[in-house]
Tab-separated table of C-alpha atoms and ligand atoms in Angstrom:
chain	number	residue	atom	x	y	z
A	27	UNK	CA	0.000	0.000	0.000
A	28	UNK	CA	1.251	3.498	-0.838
A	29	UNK	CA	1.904	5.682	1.695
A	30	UNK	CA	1.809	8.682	-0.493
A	31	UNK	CA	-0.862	10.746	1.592
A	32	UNK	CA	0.152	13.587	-0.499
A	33	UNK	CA	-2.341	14.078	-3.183
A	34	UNK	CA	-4.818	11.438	-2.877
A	35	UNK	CA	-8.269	12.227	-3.778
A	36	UNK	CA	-10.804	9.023	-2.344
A	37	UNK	CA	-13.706	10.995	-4.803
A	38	UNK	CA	-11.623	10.761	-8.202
A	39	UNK	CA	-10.211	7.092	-7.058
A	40	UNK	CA	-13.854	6.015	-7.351
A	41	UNK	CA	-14.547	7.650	-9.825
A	42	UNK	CA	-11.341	5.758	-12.195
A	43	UNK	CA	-12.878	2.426	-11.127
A	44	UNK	CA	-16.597	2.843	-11.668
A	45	UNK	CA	-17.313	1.434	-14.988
A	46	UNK	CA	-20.139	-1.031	-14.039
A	47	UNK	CA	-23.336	-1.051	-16.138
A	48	UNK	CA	-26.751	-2.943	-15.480
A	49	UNK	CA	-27.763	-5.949	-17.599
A	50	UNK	CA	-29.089	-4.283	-20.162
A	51	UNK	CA	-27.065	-0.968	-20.662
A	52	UNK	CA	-28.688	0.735	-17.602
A	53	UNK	CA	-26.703	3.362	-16.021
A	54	UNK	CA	-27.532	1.545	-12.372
A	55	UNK	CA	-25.935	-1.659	-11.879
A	56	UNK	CA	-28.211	-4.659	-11.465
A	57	UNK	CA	-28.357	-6.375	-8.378
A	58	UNK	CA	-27.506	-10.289	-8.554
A	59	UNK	CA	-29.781	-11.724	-5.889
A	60	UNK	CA	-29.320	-15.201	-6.289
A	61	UNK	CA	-27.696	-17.321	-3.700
A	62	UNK	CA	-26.091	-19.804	-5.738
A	63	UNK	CA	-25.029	-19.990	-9.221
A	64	UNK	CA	-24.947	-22.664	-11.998
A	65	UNK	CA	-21.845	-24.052	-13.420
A	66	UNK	CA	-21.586	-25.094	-16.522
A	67	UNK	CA	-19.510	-27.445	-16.526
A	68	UNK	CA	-19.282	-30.363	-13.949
A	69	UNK	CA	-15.418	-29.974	-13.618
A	70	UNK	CA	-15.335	-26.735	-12.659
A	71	UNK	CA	-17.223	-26.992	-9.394
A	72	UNK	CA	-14.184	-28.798	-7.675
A	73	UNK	CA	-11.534	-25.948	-8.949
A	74	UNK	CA	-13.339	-23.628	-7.423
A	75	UNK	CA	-13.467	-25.422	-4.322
A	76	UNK	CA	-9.906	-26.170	-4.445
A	77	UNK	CA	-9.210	-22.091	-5.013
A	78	UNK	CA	-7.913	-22.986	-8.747
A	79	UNK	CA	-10.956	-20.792	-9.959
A	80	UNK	CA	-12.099	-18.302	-8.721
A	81	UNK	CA	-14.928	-15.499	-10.789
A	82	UNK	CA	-11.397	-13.285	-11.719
A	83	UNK	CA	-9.676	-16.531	-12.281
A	84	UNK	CA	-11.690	-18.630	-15.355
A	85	UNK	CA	-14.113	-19.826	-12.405
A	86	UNK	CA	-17.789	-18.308	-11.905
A	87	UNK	CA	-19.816	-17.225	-9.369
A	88	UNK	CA	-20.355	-19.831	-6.826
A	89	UNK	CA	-22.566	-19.369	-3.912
A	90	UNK	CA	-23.261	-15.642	-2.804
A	91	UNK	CA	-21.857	-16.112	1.260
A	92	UNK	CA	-18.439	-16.228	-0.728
A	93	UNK	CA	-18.474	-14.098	-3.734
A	94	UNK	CA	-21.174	-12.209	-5.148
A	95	UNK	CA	-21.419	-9.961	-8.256
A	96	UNK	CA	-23.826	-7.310	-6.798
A	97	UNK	CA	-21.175	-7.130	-3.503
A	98	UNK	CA	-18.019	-7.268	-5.479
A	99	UNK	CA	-18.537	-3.881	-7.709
A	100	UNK	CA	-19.253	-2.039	-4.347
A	101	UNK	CA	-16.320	-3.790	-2.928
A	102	UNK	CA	-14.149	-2.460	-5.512
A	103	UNK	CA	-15.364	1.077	-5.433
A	104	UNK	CA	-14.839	0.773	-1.727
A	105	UNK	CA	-11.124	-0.453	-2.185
A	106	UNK	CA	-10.490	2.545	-4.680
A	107	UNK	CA	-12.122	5.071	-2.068
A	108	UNK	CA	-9.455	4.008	0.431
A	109	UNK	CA	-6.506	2.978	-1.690
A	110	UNK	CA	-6.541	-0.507	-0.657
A	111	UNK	CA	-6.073	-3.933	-2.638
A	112	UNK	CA	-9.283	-5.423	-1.702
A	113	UNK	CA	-12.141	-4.667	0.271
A	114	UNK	CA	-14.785	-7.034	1.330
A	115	UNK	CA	-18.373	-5.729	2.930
A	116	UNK	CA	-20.390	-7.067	5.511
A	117	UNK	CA	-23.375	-6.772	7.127
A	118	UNK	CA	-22.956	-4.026	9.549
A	119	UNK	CA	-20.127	-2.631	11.001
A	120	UNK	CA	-19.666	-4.694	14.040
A	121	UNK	CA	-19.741	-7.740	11.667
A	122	UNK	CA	-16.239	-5.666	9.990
A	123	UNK	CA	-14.487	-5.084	13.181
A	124	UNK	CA	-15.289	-8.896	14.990
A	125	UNK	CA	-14.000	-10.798	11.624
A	126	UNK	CA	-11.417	-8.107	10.801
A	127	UNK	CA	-9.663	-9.002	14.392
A	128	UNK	CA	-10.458	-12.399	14.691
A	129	UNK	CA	-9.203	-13.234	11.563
A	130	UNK	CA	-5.685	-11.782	12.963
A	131	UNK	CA	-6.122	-13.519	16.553
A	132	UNK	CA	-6.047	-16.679	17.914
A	133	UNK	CA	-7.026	-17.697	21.523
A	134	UNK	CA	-3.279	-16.487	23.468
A	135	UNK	CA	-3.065	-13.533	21.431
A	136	UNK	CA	-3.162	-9.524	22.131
A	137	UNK	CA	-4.804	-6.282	21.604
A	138	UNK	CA	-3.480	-3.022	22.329
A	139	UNK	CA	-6.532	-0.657	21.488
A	140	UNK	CA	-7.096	3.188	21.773
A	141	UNK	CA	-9.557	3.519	24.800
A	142	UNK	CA	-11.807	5.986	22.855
A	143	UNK	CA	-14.040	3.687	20.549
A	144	UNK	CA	-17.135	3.227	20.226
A	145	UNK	CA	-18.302	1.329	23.061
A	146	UNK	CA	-19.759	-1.753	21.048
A	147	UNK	CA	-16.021	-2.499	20.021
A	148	UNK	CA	-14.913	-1.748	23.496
A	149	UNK	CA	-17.444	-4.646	24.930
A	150	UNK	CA	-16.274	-6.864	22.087
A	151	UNK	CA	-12.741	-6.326	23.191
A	152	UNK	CA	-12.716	-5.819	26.793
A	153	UNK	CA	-15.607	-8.759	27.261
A	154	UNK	CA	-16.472	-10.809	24.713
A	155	UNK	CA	-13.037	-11.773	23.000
A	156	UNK	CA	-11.475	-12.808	26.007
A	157	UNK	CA	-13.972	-15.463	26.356
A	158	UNK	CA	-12.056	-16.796	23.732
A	159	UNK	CA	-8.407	-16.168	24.482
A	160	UNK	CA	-8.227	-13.437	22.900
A	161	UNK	CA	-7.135	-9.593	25.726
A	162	UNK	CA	-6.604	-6.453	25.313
A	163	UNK	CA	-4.653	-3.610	26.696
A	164	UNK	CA	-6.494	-0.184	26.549
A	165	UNK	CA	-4.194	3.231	26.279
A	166	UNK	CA	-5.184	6.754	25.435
A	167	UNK	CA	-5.075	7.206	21.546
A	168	UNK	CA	-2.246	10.504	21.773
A	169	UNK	CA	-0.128	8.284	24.429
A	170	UNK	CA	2.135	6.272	21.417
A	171	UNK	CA	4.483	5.345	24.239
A	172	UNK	CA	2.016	3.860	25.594
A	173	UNK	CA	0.760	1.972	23.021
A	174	UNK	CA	4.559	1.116	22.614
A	175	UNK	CA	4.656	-0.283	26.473
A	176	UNK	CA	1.863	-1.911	26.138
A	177	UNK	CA	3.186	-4.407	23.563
A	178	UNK	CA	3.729	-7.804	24.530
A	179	UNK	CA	5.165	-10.490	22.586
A	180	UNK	CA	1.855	-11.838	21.936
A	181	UNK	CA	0.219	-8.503	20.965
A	182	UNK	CA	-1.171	-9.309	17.305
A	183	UNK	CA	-2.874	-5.744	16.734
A	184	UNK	CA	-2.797	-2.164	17.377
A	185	UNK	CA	-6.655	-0.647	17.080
A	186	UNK	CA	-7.801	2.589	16.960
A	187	UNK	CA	-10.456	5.114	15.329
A	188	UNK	CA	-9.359	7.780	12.987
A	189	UNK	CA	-11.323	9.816	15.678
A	190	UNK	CA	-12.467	8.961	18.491
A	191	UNK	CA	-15.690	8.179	19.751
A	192	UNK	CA	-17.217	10.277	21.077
A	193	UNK	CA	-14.100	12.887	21.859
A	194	UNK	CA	-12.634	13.414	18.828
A	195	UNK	CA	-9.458	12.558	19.866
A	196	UNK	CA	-7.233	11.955	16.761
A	197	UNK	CA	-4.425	9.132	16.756
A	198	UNK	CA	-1.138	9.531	15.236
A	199	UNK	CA	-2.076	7.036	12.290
A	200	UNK	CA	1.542	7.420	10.855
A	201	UNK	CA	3.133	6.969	14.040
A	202	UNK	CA	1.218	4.171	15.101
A	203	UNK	CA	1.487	2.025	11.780
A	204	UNK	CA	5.898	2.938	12.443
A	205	UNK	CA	5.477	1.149	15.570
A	206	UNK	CA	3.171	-1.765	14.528
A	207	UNK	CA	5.241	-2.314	12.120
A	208	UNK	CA	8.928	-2.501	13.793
A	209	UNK	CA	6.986	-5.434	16.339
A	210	UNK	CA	5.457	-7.218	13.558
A	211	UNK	CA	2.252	-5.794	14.469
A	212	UNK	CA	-1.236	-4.987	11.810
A	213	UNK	CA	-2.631	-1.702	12.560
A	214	UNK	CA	-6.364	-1.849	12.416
A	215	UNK	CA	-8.211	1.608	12.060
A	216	UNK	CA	-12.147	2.228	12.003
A	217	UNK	CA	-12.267	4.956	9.853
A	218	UNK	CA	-16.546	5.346	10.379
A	219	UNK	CA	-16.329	9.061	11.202
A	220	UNK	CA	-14.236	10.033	8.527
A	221	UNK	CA	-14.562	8.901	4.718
A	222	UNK	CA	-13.341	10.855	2.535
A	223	UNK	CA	-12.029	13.026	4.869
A	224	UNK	CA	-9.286	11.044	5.679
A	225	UNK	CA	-7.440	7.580	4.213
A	226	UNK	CA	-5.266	5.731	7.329
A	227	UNK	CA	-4.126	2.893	4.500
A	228	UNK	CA	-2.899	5.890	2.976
A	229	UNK	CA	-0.615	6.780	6.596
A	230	UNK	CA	0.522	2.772	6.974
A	231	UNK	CA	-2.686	1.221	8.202
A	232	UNK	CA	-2.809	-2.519	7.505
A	233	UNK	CA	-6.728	-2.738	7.520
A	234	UNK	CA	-9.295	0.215	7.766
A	235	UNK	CA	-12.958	-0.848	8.969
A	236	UNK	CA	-16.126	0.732	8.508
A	237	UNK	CA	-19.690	1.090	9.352
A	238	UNK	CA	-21.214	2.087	6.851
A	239	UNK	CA	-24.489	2.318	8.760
A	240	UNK	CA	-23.482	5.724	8.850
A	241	UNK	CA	-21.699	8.433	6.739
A	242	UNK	CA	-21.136	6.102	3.791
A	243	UNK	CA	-24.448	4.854	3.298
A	244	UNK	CA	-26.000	8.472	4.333
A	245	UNK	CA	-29.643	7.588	4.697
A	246	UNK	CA	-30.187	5.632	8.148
A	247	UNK	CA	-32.090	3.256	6.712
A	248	UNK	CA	-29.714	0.557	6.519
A	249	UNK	CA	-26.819	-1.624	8.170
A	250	UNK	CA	-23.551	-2.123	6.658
A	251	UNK	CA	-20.056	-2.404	6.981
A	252	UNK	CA	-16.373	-3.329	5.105
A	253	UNK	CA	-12.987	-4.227	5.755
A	254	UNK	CA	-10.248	-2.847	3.309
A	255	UNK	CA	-7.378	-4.293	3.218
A	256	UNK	CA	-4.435	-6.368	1.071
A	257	UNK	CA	-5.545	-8.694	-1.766
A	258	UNK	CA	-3.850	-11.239	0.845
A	259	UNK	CA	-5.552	-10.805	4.020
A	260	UNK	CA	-9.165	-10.614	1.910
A	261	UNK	CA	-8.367	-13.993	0.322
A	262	UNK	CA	-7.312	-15.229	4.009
A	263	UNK	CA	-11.070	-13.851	5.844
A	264	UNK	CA	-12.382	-16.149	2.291
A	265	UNK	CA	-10.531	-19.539	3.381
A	266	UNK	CA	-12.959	-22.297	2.898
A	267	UNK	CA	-11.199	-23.612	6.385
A	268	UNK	CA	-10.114	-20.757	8.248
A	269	UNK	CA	-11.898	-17.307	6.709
A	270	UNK	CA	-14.123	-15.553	9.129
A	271	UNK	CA	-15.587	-14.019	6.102
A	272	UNK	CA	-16.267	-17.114	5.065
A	273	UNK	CA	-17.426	-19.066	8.193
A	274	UNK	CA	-18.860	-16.437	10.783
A	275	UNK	CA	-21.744	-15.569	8.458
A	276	UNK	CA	-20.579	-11.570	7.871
A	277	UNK	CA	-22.326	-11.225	4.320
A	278	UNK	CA	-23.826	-8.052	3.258
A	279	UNK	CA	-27.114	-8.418	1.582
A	280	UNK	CA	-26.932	-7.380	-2.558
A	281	UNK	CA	-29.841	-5.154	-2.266
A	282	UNK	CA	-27.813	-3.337	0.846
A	283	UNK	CA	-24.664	-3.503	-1.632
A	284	UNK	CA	-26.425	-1.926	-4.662
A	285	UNK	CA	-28.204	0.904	-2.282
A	286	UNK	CA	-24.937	1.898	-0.813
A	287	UNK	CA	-23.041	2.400	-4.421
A	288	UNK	CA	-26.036	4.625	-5.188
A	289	UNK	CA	-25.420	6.997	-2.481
A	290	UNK	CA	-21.184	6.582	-2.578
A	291	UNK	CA	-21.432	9.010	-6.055
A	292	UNK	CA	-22.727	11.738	-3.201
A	293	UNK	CA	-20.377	10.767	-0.292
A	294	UNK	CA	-18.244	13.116	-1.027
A	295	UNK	CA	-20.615	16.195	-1.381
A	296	UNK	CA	-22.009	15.240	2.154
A	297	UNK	CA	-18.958	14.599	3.592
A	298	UNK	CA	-17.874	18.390	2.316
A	299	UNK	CA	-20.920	19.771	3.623
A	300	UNK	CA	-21.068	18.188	6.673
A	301	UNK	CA	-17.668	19.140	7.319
A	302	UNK	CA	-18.667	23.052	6.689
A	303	UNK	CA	-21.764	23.000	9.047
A	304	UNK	CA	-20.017	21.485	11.750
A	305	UNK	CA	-17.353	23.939	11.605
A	306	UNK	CA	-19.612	26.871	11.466
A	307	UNK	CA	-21.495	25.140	14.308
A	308	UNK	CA	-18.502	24.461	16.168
A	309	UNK	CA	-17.403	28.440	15.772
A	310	UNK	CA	-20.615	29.669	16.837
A	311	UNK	CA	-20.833	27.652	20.496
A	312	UNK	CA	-16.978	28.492	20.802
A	313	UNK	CA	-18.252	31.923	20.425
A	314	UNK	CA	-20.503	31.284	22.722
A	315	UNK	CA	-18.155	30.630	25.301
A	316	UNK	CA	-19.090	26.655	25.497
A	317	UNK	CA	-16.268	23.949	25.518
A	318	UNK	CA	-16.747	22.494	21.684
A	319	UNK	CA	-14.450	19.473	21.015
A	320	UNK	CA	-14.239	19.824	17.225
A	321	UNK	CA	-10.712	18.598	14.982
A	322	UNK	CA	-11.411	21.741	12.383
A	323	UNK	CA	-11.214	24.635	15.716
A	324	UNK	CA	-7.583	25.372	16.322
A	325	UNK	CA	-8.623	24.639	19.984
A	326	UNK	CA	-8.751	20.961	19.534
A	327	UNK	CA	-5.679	19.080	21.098
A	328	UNK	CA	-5.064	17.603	17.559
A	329	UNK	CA	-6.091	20.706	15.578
A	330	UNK	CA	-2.180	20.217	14.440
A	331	UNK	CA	-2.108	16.578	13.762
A	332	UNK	CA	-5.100	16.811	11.662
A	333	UNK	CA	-3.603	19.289	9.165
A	334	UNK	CA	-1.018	16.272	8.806
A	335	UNK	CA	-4.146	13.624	8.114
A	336	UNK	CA	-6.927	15.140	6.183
A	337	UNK	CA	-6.972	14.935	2.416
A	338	UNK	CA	-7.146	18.483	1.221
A	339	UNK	CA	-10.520	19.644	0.502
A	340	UNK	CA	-13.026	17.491	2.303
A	341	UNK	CA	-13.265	19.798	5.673
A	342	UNK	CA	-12.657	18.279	9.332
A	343	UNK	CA	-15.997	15.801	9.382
A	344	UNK	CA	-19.370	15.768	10.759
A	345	UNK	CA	-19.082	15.188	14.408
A	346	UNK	CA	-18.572	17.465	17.200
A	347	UNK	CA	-19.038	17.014	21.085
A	348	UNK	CA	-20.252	19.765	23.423
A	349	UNK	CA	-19.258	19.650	26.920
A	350	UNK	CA	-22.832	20.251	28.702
A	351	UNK	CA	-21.108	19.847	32.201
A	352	UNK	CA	-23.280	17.587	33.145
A	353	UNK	CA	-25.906	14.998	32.476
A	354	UNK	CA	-28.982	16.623	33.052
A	355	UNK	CA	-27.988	19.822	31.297
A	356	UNK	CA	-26.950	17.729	28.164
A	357	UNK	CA	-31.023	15.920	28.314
A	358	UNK	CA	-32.266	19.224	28.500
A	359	UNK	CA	-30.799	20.818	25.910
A	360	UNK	CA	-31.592	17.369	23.622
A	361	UNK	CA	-35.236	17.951	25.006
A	362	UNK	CA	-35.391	21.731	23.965
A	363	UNK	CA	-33.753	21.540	20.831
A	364	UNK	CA	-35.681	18.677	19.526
A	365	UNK	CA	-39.029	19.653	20.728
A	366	UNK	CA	-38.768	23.589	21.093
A	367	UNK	CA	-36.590	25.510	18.363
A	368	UNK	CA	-36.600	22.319	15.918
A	369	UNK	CA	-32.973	21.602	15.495
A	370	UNK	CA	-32.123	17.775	15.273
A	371	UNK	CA	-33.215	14.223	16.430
A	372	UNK	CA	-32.535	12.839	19.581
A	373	UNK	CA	-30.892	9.125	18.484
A	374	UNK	CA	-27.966	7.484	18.478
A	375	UNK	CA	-26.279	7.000	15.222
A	376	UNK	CA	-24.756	9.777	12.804
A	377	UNK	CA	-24.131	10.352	9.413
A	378	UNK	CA	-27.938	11.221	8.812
A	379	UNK	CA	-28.941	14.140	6.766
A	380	UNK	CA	-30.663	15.327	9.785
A	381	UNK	CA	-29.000	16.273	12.914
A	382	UNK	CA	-28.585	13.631	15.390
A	383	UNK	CA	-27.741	13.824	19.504
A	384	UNK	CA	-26.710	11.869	22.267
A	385	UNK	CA	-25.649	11.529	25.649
A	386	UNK	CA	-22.483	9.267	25.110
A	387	UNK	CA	-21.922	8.590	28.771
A	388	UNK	CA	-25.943	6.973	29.170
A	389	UNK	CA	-25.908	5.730	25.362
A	390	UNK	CA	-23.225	4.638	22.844
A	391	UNK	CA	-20.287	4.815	25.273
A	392	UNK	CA	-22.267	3.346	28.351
A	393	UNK	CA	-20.629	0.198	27.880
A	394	UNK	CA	-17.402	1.620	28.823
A	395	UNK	CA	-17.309	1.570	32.326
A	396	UNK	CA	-17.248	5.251	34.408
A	397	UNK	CA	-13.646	5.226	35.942
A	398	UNK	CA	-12.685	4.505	31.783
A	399	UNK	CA	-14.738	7.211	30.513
A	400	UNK	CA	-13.236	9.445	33.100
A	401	UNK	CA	-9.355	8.452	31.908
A	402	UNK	CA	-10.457	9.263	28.356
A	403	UNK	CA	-12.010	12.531	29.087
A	404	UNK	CA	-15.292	11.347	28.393
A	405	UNK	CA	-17.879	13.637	31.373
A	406	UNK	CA	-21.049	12.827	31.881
A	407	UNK	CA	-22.039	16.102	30.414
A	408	UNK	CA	-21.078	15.423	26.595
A	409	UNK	CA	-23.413	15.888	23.611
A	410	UNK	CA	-22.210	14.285	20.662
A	411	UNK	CA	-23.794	15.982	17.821
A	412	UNK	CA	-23.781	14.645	14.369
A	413	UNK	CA	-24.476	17.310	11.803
A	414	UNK	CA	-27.021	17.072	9.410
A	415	UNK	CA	-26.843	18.660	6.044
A	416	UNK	CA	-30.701	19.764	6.245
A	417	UNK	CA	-32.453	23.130	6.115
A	418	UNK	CA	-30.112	25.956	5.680
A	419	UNK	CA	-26.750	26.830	7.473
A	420	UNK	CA	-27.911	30.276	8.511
A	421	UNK	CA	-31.706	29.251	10.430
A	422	UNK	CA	-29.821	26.248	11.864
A	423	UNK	CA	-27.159	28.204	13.476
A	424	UNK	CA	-29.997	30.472	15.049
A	425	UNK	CA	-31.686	27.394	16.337
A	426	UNK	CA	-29.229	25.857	18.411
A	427	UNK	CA	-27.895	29.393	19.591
A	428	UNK	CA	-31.674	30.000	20.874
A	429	UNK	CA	-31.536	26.493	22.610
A	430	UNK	CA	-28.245	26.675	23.791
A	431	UNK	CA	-28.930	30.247	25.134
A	432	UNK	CA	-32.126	29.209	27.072
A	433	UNK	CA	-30.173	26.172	28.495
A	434	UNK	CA	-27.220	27.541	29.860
A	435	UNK	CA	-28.391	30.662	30.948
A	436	UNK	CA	-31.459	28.737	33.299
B	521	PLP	N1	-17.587	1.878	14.690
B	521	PLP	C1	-18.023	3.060	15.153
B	521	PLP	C2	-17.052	4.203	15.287
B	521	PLP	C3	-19.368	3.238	15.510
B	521	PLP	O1	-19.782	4.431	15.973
B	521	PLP	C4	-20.255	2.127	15.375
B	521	PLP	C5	-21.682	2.241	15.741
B	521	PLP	O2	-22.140	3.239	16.235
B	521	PLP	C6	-19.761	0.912	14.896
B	521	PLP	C7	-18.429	0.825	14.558
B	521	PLP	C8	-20.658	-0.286	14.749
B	521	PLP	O3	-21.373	-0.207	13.552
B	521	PLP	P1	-22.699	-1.026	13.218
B	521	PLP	O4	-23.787	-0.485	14.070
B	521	PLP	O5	-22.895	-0.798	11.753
B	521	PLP	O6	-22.417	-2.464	13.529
């Protein structure tokens, strides 16, 4: 993988690769629902179970849990977008970040993970994988001597998010994949918050996950994730033996695949726009004298970093936290926002065209216990706001200045 961050654009990179047309000449592609597929002659069946076919290798389609037609155009879009080899989507996100590591790990083996993440992964991590052998060793994303001491000869995987959930907080992606890679080590990345707007294979990461419940897809109406990565590690997660693709049931749904590459020809016009709302949102509450953890503010701790990780042009992303000081100040301001001045949804989730909030500490993060949240600056008091693209800039900065300004001045 190149680590030429310099000019890479993940909008024209799709664009170069997307030469799919439907069956007949339609400008969508068709969606190939079937499960299985015939062969047509009797001794190609065992090639392709033997891996001596394959549908880019004078083989065909076999069985859709595998390969599928539909899946495999989005999969290559999604491989351009990121600069990867290969890219293989799965059913949600979750499904991306359980096979992506257990295809790496075996029961004995180690994790040294950022502490901010989502707090799904942090459950799958901190509880469920070590039902199965499998710890990990949590250290504050900016700390990379920590992440260094925390390596063990074991330690199979350094994890992280591009930024943090919910805090922002931005690892050294370059740094990290440096040190992963003098022990040995794959850096995995989940790069949810940020497409477009950044590209960690681009800094040294071994394997960037997504869901793309969220900013990919656009629409919150569906479930969906990917892993990008080498041609090498995709074929391994498609062993017939050992593939977690393969054998943990991950597969993304054709219809899901064909409404996703719909909505990727836009991904970068939301991302843009999301990028320049948040900002302006960001600016205003700053102005406001509120704490606003936002990457694009030259306040944010990582303000500097970021200049070193965004690809030019696509703005500092969607998501911002405001530091409500505390927990009933943050449900208020939901509660008046929502149902007074009309700005936003309270739900979890982001990457909608509509503003959405939540409480991290009492929602996406609550499975991260409190003396955790604490070490990665994670109060009970923080909004997470992720900013729509809806109604204009201008009437949705007066909203949340008129909820805001009844809230904190009460
Ligand atoms: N990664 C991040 C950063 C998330 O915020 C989430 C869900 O909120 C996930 C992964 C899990 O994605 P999914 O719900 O598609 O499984």
């Amino acid at each position: 993988m190149s680590q030429d961050s310099s000019h890479f654009d993940p909008e024209l990179a799709i664009t170069q690769v997307r030469r799919e047309f439907g069956e007949h000449g339609g400008v969508a592609p068709s969606i190939e629902r079937s499960s299985t597929f015939t062969v047509m002659e009797p001794g190609i069946m065992p090639d392709i179970f033997d891996g001596k076919r394959s549908p880019d290798r004078e083989g065909c389609y076999l069985y859709s849990r595998h390969f599928n037609p539909t899946i495999d155009v989005l999969d290559r879009y999604l491989a351009a977008m990121e600069g990867t080899e290969f890219a293989v989507g799965t059913a949600s996100g979750m499904a991306a970040i359980s096979c992506a590591l257990l295809q790496l790990c075996d029961a004995g083996s180690h994790i040294v993970s950022s502490s901010t993440i989502y707090g799904g992964t942090h459950a799958l991590l901190a509880q469920l994988l070590p039902r199965h052998g499998i710890q990990t060793s949590f250290v504050h994303p900016r700390d990379i001597g920590a992440f260094e001491a925390a390596i063990q000869p074991n330690t199979k995987v350094i994890y992280a998010e591009t930024m943090g959930n919910p805090t922002l907080a931005i690892p050294n992606i370059e740094a990290l994949a440096n040190l992963a890679h003098k022990h040995g080590i794959q850096l995995v990345v989940d790069n949810t918050f940020a497409p477009m707007v950044m590209s960690p294979a681009r800094h040294g990461a071994d394997i960037v996950v997504y869901s793309m419940t969220k900013y990919v897809n656009g629409a919150s109406d569906l479930l969906a994730g990917c892993i990008c990565c080498s041609r090498e590690f995709g074929h391994s997660l498609y062993d017939l033996q050992t593939g977690c693709a393969m054998l943990l049931g991950p597969t993304m749904d054709p219809r899901v695949a064909f409404d996703i590459m719909q909505r990727l020809p836009h991904l970068a016009i939301r991302m843009r726009e999301h990028g320049r709302r948040a900002l302006a949102i960001a600016e205003r509450l700053q102005d406001l004298g509120l704490r606003v953890l936002y990457p694009g503010l030259s306040t944010h701790p990582d303000y500097d970093l970021a200049q070193t990780l965004v690809n030019p042009g696509y703005g500092y992303g969607g998501m911002l936290a405001l530091d409500c000081e505390t927990q009933e100040r943050a449900n208020e301001l939901m509660g008046v926002l929502q149902n007074e001045v009309g700005f936003g949804l309270i739900a979890v989730s982001l990457g909608y065209f509509d503003t959405l909030m939540s409480v991290s500490s009492c929602s996406t993060s609550s499975e991260i216990p409190d003396e955790e949240q604490t070490k990665m600056g994670l109060n009970p008091g923080l909004l997470r706001l992720s900013v729509g693209i809806s109604g204009s800039l201008e009437s949705r900065l007066a909203q949340i200045e008129k909820g805001v300004k009844k809230v904190f001045s009460s």
